[in-house]
mmCIF file of the C-alpha atoms, coordinates in Angstrom:
data_MODEL
# 
_entry.id   MODEL 
# 
loop_
_atom_site.group_PDB 
_atom_site.id 
_atom_site.type_symbol 
_atom_site.label_atom_id 
_atom_site.label_alt_id 
_atom_site.label_comp_id 
_atom_site.label_asym_id 
_atom_site.label_entity_id 
_atom_site.label_seq_id 
_atom_site.pdbx_PDB_ins_code 
_atom_site.Cartn_x 
_atom_site.Cartn_y 
_atom_site.Cartn_z 
_atom_site.occupancy 
_atom_site.B_iso_or_equiv 
_atom_site.pdbx_formal_charge 
_atom_site.auth_seq_id 
_atom_site.auth_comp_id 
_atom_site.auth_asym_id 
_atom_site.auth_atom_id 
_atom_site.pdbx_PDB_model_num 
ATOM 1   C CA . UNK A 1 1   ? -13.349 22.804  -59.333 1.00 0.00 ? 1   UNK A CA 1 
ATOM 2   C CA . UNK A 1 2   ? -12.448 22.187  -62.936 1.00 0.00 ? 2   UNK A CA 1 
ATOM 3   C CA . UNK A 1 3   ? -12.232 18.488  -63.847 1.00 0.00 ? 3   UNK A CA 1 
ATOM 4   C CA . UNK A 1 4   ? -8.941  19.002  -65.632 1.00 0.00 ? 4   UNK A CA 1 
ATOM 5   C CA . UNK A 1 5   ? -7.230  19.674  -62.301 1.00 0.00 ? 5   UNK A CA 1 
ATOM 6   C CA . UNK A 1 6   ? -8.310  16.249  -61.057 1.00 0.00 ? 6   UNK A CA 1 
ATOM 7   C CA . UNK A 1 7   ? -6.872  14.591  -64.142 1.00 0.00 ? 7   UNK A CA 1 
ATOM 8   C CA . UNK A 1 8   ? -3.622  16.545  -63.854 1.00 0.00 ? 8   UNK A CA 1 
ATOM 9   C CA . UNK A 1 9   ? -3.286  15.458  -60.222 1.00 0.00 ? 9   UNK A CA 1 
ATOM 10  C CA . UNK A 1 10  ? -4.015  11.825  -61.072 1.00 0.00 ? 10  UNK A CA 1 
ATOM 11  C CA . UNK A 1 11  ? -1.439  11.878  -63.875 1.00 0.00 ? 11  UNK A CA 1 
ATOM 12  C CA . UNK A 1 12  ? 1.075   13.600  -61.577 1.00 0.00 ? 12  UNK A CA 1 
ATOM 13  C CA . UNK A 1 13  ? 0.781   10.932  -58.886 1.00 0.00 ? 13  UNK A CA 1 
ATOM 14  C CA . UNK A 1 14  ? 1.016   8.204   -61.514 1.00 0.00 ? 14  UNK A CA 1 
ATOM 15  C CA . UNK A 1 15  ? 4.156   9.793   -62.930 1.00 0.00 ? 15  UNK A CA 1 
ATOM 16  C CA . UNK A 1 16  ? 5.734   10.159  -59.483 1.00 0.00 ? 16  UNK A CA 1 
ATOM 17  C CA . UNK A 1 17  ? 5.048   6.524   -58.695 1.00 0.00 ? 17  UNK A CA 1 
ATOM 18  C CA . UNK A 1 18  ? 6.331   5.344   -62.065 1.00 0.00 ? 18  UNK A CA 1 
ATOM 19  C CA . UNK A 1 19  ? 9.597   7.224   -61.856 1.00 0.00 ? 19  UNK A CA 1 
ATOM 20  C CA . UNK A 1 20  ? 10.476  7.149   -58.159 1.00 0.00 ? 20  UNK A CA 1 
ATOM 21  C CA . UNK A 1 21  ? 9.051   3.872   -56.802 1.00 0.00 ? 21  UNK A CA 1 
ATOM 22  C CA . UNK A 1 22  ? 12.217  1.807   -56.929 1.00 0.00 ? 22  UNK A CA 1 
ATOM 23  C CA . UNK A 1 23  ? 10.764  -1.498  -55.757 1.00 0.00 ? 23  UNK A CA 1 
ATOM 24  C CA . UNK A 1 24  ? 7.958   -1.560  -58.311 1.00 0.00 ? 24  UNK A CA 1 
ATOM 25  C CA . UNK A 1 25  ? 10.270  -0.287  -61.024 1.00 0.00 ? 25  UNK A CA 1 
ATOM 26  C CA . UNK A 1 26  ? 12.899  -2.983  -60.456 1.00 0.00 ? 26  UNK A CA 1 
ATOM 27  C CA . UNK A 1 27  ? 10.239  -5.694  -60.293 1.00 0.00 ? 27  UNK A CA 1 
ATOM 28  C CA . UNK A 1 28  ? 8.662   -4.473  -63.528 1.00 0.00 ? 28  UNK A CA 1 
ATOM 29  C CA . UNK A 1 29  ? 12.049  -3.985  -65.199 1.00 0.00 ? 29  UNK A CA 1 
ATOM 30  C CA . UNK A 1 30  ? 12.907  -7.657  -64.697 1.00 0.00 ? 30  UNK A CA 1 
ATOM 31  C CA . UNK A 1 31  ? 9.758   -8.774  -66.476 1.00 0.00 ? 31  UNK A CA 1 
ATOM 32  C CA . UNK A 1 32  ? 9.935   -6.165  -69.208 1.00 0.00 ? 32  UNK A CA 1 
ATOM 33  C CA . UNK A 1 33  ? 13.531  -7.090  -69.934 1.00 0.00 ? 33  UNK A CA 1 
ATOM 34  C CA . UNK A 1 34  ? 12.526  -10.707 -70.481 1.00 0.00 ? 34  UNK A CA 1 
ATOM 35  C CA . UNK A 1 35  ? 9.323   -10.099 -72.410 1.00 0.00 ? 35  UNK A CA 1 
ATOM 36  C CA . UNK A 1 36  ? 9.887   -6.878  -74.334 1.00 0.00 ? 36  UNK A CA 1 
ATOM 37  C CA . UNK A 1 37  ? 13.686  -6.735  -74.516 1.00 0.00 ? 37  UNK A CA 1 
ATOM 38  C CA . UNK A 1 38  ? 13.937  -7.781  -78.171 1.00 0.00 ? 38  UNK A CA 1 
ATOM 39  C CA . UNK A 1 39  ? 11.126  -5.377  -79.121 1.00 0.00 ? 39  UNK A CA 1 
ATOM 40  C CA . UNK A 1 40  ? 13.073  -2.503  -77.588 1.00 0.00 ? 40  UNK A CA 1 
ATOM 41  C CA . UNK A 1 41  ? 16.318  -3.499  -79.349 1.00 0.00 ? 41  UNK A CA 1 
ATOM 42  C CA . UNK A 1 42  ? 17.881  -4.705  -76.101 1.00 0.00 ? 42  UNK A CA 1 
ATOM 43  C CA . UNK A 1 43  ? 18.402  -1.106  -74.937 1.00 0.00 ? 43  UNK A CA 1 
ATOM 44  C CA . UNK A 1 44  ? 18.377  -0.850  -71.153 1.00 0.00 ? 44  UNK A CA 1 
ATOM 45  C CA . UNK A 1 45  ? 17.330  2.818   -71.184 1.00 0.00 ? 45  UNK A CA 1 
ATOM 46  C CA . UNK A 1 46  ? 14.321  2.112   -73.429 1.00 0.00 ? 46  UNK A CA 1 
ATOM 47  C CA . UNK A 1 47  ? 13.404  -0.867  -71.273 1.00 0.00 ? 47  UNK A CA 1 
ATOM 48  C CA . UNK A 1 48  ? 13.600  1.275   -68.137 1.00 0.00 ? 48  UNK A CA 1 
ATOM 49  C CA . UNK A 1 49  ? 11.381  3.946   -69.708 1.00 0.00 ? 49  UNK A CA 1 
ATOM 50  C CA . UNK A 1 50  ? 8.847   1.312   -70.755 1.00 0.00 ? 50  UNK A CA 1 
ATOM 51  C CA . UNK A 1 51  ? 8.874   -0.219  -67.256 1.00 0.00 ? 51  UNK A CA 1 
ATOM 52  C CA . UNK A 1 52  ? 8.335   3.229   -65.745 1.00 0.00 ? 52  UNK A CA 1 
ATOM 53  C CA . UNK A 1 53  ? 5.400   3.796   -68.095 1.00 0.00 ? 53  UNK A CA 1 
ATOM 54  C CA . UNK A 1 54  ? 3.912   0.454   -67.084 1.00 0.00 ? 54  UNK A CA 1 
ATOM 55  C CA . UNK A 1 55  ? 4.156   1.290   -63.365 1.00 0.00 ? 55  UNK A CA 1 
ATOM 56  C CA . UNK A 1 56  ? 2.581   4.721   -63.991 1.00 0.00 ? 56  UNK A CA 1 
ATOM 57  C CA . UNK A 1 57  ? -0.271  3.190   -65.945 1.00 0.00 ? 57  UNK A CA 1 
ATOM 58  C CA . UNK A 1 58  ? -0.847  0.520   -63.310 1.00 0.00 ? 58  UNK A CA 1 
ATOM 59  C CA . UNK A 1 59  ? -0.976  3.217   -60.629 1.00 0.00 ? 59  UNK A CA 1 
ATOM 60  C CA . UNK A 1 60  ? -3.663  5.153   -62.475 1.00 0.00 ? 60  UNK A CA 1 
ATOM 61  C CA . UNK A 1 61  ? -5.678  1.996   -63.165 1.00 0.00 ? 61  UNK A CA 1 
ATOM 62  C CA . UNK A 1 62  ? -5.455  0.614   -59.621 1.00 0.00 ? 62  UNK A CA 1 
ATOM 63  C CA . UNK A 1 63  ? -6.231  4.028   -58.142 1.00 0.00 ? 63  UNK A CA 1 
ATOM 64  C CA . UNK A 1 64  ? -9.387  4.207   -60.244 1.00 0.00 ? 64  UNK A CA 1 
ATOM 65  C CA . UNK A 1 65  ? -10.853 0.921   -59.024 1.00 0.00 ? 65  UNK A CA 1 
ATOM 66  C CA . UNK A 1 66  ? -12.338 2.355   -55.780 1.00 0.00 ? 66  UNK A CA 1 
ATOM 67  C CA . UNK A 1 67  ? -13.805 5.250   -57.763 1.00 0.00 ? 67  UNK A CA 1 
ATOM 68  C CA . UNK A 1 68  ? -15.388 2.835   -60.219 1.00 0.00 ? 68  UNK A CA 1 
ATOM 69  C CA . UNK A 1 69  ? -16.877 0.817   -57.353 1.00 0.00 ? 69  UNK A CA 1 
ATOM 70  C CA . UNK A 1 70  ? -18.255 4.030   -55.834 1.00 0.00 ? 70  UNK A CA 1 
ATOM 71  C CA . UNK A 1 71  ? -19.833 5.028   -59.154 1.00 0.00 ? 71  UNK A CA 1 
ATOM 72  C CA . UNK A 1 72  ? -21.342 1.568   -59.522 1.00 0.00 ? 72  UNK A CA 1 
ATOM 73  C CA . UNK A 1 73  ? -22.841 1.658   -56.031 1.00 0.00 ? 73  UNK A CA 1 
ATOM 74  C CA . UNK A 1 74  ? -24.279 5.156   -56.426 1.00 0.00 ? 74  UNK A CA 1 
ATOM 75  C CA . UNK A 1 75  ? -25.529 4.412   -59.934 1.00 0.00 ? 75  UNK A CA 1 
ATOM 76  C CA . UNK A 1 76  ? -23.992 7.486   -61.513 1.00 0.00 ? 76  UNK A CA 1 
ATOM 77  C CA . UNK A 1 77  ? -23.750 7.498   -65.280 1.00 0.00 ? 77  UNK A CA 1 
ATOM 78  C CA . UNK A 1 78  ? -21.004 10.122  -65.273 1.00 0.00 ? 78  UNK A CA 1 
ATOM 79  C CA . UNK A 1 79  ? -18.043 10.797  -62.991 1.00 0.00 ? 79  UNK A CA 1 
ATOM 80  C CA . UNK A 1 80  ? -18.906 13.132  -60.164 1.00 0.00 ? 80  UNK A CA 1 
ATOM 81  C CA . UNK A 1 81  ? -16.568 15.277  -58.092 1.00 0.00 ? 81  UNK A CA 1 
ATOM 82  C CA . UNK A 1 82  ? -16.689 12.692  -55.309 1.00 0.00 ? 82  UNK A CA 1 
ATOM 83  C CA . UNK A 1 83  ? -15.570 9.847   -57.577 1.00 0.00 ? 83  UNK A CA 1 
ATOM 84  C CA . UNK A 1 84  ? -12.761 11.999  -58.990 1.00 0.00 ? 84  UNK A CA 1 
ATOM 85  C CA . UNK A 1 85  ? -11.625 12.788  -55.435 1.00 0.00 ? 85  UNK A CA 1 
ATOM 86  C CA . UNK A 1 86  ? -11.638 9.065   -54.659 1.00 0.00 ? 86  UNK A CA 1 
ATOM 87  C CA . UNK A 1 87  ? -9.569  8.380   -57.786 1.00 0.00 ? 87  UNK A CA 1 
ATOM 88  C CA . UNK A 1 88  ? -7.121  11.142  -56.859 1.00 0.00 ? 88  UNK A CA 1 
ATOM 89  C CA . UNK A 1 89  ? -6.820  9.852   -53.290 1.00 0.00 ? 89  UNK A CA 1 
ATOM 90  C CA . UNK A 1 90  ? -6.284  6.293   -54.540 1.00 0.00 ? 90  UNK A CA 1 
ATOM 91  C CA . UNK A 1 91  ? -3.422  7.288   -56.810 1.00 0.00 ? 91  UNK A CA 1 
ATOM 92  C CA . UNK A 1 92  ? -1.954  9.458   -54.044 1.00 0.00 ? 92  UNK A CA 1 
ATOM 93  C CA . UNK A 1 93  ? -1.991  6.517   -51.642 1.00 0.00 ? 93  UNK A CA 1 
ATOM 94  C CA . UNK A 1 94  ? -0.340  4.276   -54.210 1.00 0.00 ? 94  UNK A CA 1 
ATOM 95  C CA . UNK A 1 95  ? 2.334   6.919   -54.823 1.00 0.00 ? 95  UNK A CA 1 
ATOM 96  C CA . UNK A 1 96  ? 3.081   7.288   -51.113 1.00 0.00 ? 96  UNK A CA 1 
ATOM 97  C CA . UNK A 1 97  ? 6.115   4.923   -51.131 1.00 0.00 ? 97  UNK A CA 1 
ATOM 98  C CA . UNK A 1 98  ? 7.666   6.974   -53.943 1.00 0.00 ? 98  UNK A CA 1 
ATOM 99  C CA . UNK A 1 99  ? 7.032   10.336  -52.273 1.00 0.00 ? 99  UNK A CA 1 
ATOM 100 C CA . UNK A 1 100 ? 10.165  10.102  -50.127 1.00 0.00 ? 100 UNK A CA 1 
ATOM 101 C CA . UNK A 1 101 ? 12.405  9.549   -53.157 1.00 0.00 ? 101 UNK A CA 1 
ATOM 102 C CA . UNK A 1 102 ? 10.613  12.337  -55.018 1.00 0.00 ? 102 UNK A CA 1 
ATOM 103 C CA . UNK A 1 103 ? 11.142  14.835  -52.211 1.00 0.00 ? 103 UNK A CA 1 
ATOM 104 C CA . UNK A 1 104 ? 14.767  13.788  -51.751 1.00 0.00 ? 104 UNK A CA 1 
ATOM 105 C CA . UNK A 1 105 ? 15.731  13.814  -55.438 1.00 0.00 ? 105 UNK A CA 1 
ATOM 106 C CA . UNK A 1 106 ? 13.183  16.222  -56.924 1.00 0.00 ? 106 UNK A CA 1 
ATOM 107 C CA . UNK A 1 107 ? 12.439  16.766  -60.578 1.00 0.00 ? 107 UNK A CA 1 
# 
């Protein structure tokens, strides 16, 4: 399987979690509003977009930790198909709470 499909899937699950995970988004929005509010001109819509981007990025990073541990244990110098599957599964599991909102609302 082409590696690009793995990366598209990982980005898709990160995007779904960043947009539709209401609990993580509200929690992140509170902190972003305090810390980055003046940088974003006090605009609530810009702050919400930035908070969504932060949740998406955190999903991709946290989903990649088990894959990195697997690569470290196996001693691989380059990502294999197994480690990419682990990364994809990790982001899918993290996006599971947002899947219900995604299926209900849709894109």
